[in-house]
Coordinates of C-alpha atoms and ligand atoms in Angstrom, one line a residue:
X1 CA -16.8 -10.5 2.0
X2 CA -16.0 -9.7 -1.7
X3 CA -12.7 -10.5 -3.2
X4 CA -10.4 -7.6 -3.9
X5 CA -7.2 -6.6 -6.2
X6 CA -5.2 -4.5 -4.6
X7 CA -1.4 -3.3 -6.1
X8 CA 1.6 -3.2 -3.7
X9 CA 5.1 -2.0 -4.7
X10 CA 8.0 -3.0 -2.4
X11 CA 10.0 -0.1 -2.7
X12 CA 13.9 0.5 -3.4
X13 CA 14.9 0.3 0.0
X14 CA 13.6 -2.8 0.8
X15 CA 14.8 -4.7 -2.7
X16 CA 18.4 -3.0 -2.0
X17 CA 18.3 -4.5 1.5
X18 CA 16.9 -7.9 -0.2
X19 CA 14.1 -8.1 1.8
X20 CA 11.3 -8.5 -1.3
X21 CA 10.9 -12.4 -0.6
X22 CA 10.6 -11.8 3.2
X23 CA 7.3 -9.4 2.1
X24 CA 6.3 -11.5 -0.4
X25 CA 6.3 -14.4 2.0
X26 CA 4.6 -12.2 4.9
X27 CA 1.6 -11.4 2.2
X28 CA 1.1 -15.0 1.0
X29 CA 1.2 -16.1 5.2
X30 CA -1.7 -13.7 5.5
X31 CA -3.5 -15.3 2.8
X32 CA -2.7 -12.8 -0.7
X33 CA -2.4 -14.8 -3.5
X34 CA 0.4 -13.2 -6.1
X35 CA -1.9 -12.8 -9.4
X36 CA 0.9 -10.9 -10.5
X37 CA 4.5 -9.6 -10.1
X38 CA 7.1 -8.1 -11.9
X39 CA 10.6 -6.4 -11.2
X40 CA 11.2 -3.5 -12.9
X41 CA 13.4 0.1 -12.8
X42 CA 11.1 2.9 -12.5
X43 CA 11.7 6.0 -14.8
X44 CA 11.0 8.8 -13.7
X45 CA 8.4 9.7 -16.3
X46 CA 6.5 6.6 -14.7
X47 CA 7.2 7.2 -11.2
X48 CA 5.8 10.8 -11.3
X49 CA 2.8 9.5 -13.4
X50 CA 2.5 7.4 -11.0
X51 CA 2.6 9.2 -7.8
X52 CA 0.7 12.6 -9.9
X53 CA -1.8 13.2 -7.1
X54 CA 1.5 14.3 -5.0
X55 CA 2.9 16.5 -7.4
X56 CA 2.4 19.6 -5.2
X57 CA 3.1 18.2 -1.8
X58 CA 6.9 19.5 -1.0
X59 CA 8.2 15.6 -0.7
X60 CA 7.2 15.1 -4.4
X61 CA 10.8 15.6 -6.0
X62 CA 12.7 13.8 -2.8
X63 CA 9.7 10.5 -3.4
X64 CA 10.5 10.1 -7.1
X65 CA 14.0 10.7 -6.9
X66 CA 13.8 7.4 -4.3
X67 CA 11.7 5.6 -5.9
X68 CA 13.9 5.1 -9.4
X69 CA 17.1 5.5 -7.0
X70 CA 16.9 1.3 -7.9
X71 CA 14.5 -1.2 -8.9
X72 CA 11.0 -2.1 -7.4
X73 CA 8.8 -5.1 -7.2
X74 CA 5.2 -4.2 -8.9
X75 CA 2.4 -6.7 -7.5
X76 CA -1.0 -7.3 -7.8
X77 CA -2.4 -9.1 -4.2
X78 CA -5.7 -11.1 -4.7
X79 CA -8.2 -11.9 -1.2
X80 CA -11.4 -11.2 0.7
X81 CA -11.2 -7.4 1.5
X82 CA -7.9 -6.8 -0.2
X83 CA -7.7 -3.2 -0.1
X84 CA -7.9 -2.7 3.8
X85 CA -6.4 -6.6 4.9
X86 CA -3.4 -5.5 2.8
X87 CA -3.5 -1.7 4.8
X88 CA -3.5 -3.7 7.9
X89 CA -0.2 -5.9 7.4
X90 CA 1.4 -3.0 5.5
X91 CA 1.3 -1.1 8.6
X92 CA 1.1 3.1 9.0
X93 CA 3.2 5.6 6.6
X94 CA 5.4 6.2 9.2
X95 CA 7.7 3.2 10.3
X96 CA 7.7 4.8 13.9
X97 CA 4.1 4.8 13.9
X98 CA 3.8 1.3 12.6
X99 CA 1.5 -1.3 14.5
X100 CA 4.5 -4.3 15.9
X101 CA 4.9 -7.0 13.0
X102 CA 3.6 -5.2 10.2
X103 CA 5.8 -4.8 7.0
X104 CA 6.9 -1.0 7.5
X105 CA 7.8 -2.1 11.7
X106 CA 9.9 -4.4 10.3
X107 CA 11.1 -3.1 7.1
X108 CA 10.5 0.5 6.6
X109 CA 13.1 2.8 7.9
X110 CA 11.5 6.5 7.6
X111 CA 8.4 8.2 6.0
X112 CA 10.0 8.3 3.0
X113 CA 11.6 5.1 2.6
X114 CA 9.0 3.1 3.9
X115 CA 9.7 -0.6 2.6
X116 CA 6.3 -0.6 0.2
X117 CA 3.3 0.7 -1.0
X118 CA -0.3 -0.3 -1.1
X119 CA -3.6 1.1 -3.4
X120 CA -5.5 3.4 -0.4
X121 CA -9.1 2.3 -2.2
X122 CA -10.7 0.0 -4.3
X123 CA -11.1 3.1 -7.0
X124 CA -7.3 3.6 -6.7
X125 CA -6.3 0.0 -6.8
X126 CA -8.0 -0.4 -10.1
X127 CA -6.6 2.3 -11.3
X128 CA -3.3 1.5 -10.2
X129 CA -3.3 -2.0 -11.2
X130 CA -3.7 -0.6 -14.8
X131 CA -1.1 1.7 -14.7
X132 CA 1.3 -1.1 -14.3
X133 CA 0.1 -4.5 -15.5
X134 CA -2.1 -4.8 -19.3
X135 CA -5.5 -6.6 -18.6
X136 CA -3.8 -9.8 -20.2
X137 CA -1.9 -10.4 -17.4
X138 CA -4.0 -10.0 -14.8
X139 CA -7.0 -11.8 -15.9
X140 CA -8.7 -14.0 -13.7
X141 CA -8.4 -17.5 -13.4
X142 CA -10.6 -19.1 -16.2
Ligands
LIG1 P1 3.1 5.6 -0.5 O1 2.1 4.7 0.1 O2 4.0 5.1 -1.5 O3 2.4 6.9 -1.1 C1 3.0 8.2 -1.1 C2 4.3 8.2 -0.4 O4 4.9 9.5 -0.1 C3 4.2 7.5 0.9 O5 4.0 6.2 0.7 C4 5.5 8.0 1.6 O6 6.5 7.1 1.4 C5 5.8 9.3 0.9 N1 5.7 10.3 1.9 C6 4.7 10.7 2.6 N2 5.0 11.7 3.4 C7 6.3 12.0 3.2 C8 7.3 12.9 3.7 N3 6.9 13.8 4.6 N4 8.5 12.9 3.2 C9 8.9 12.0 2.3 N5 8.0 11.1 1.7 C10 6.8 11.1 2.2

């Protein structure tokens, strides 16, 4: 199986609650390496960059307004089948929906503040992965 970059952001909620180790530890257990990571305050010019394909849903405001409510954790997770391994331990949008032991179960509290994020394809991961981190400092391993 082909190794994969994937970006995950543990969200406001979670790094208020300081639970950003405890998901940092739960990704390396299931065998992520960190390439990357990097704490940061989103603005909101970034945040809705970020989240642009959402713009028109009705939650778009109420998500960006959350997500610079307080810093974030930006990471880039490195395995075999990254994209849909880290999908699987991240657990369902919804908390309530959440498979037992995954990150949202544990962490999450609602739809909208749901512990962290994760890349929904290889496309978007690239893409994602560049929005946040310069080529320099993800390169691989020489
Ligand atoms: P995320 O993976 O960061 O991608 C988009 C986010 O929008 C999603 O996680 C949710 O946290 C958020 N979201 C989705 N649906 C709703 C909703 N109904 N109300 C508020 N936020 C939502």
């Amino acid at each position: 199986m082909a190794v994969e970059r994937t970006l995950c952001i543990i969200k406001p909620d979670a790094v208020e609650k300081k639970k950003a180790g405890a998901i940092l530890q739960m990704l390396e257990a299931a065998g992520f390496t960190i390439v990357a990571c990097k704490r940061t305050h989103l603005t909101r010019p970034v945040a809705e960059g970020f989240y642009a394909v959402h713009k028109a849903r009705p939650f778009f405001g109420e998500l960006v307004e959350f997500m610079t409510r307080s810093p974030v954790f930006v990471a880039v997770l490195e395995r075999d089948n990254a994209v849909a391994k880290y999908r699987e331990v991240m657990g369902a949008t919804d908390p309530a929906k959440a498979d037992a032991n995954t990150i949202r179960k544990l962490h999450g509290a609602s739809v909208g503040e749901n512990a962290v994020h994760g890349s929904d394809s290889l496309d978007n991961a690239r893409i994602e992965i560049g929005y946040f981190f310069p080529a320099s400092e993800v390169a691989p391993v020489a």
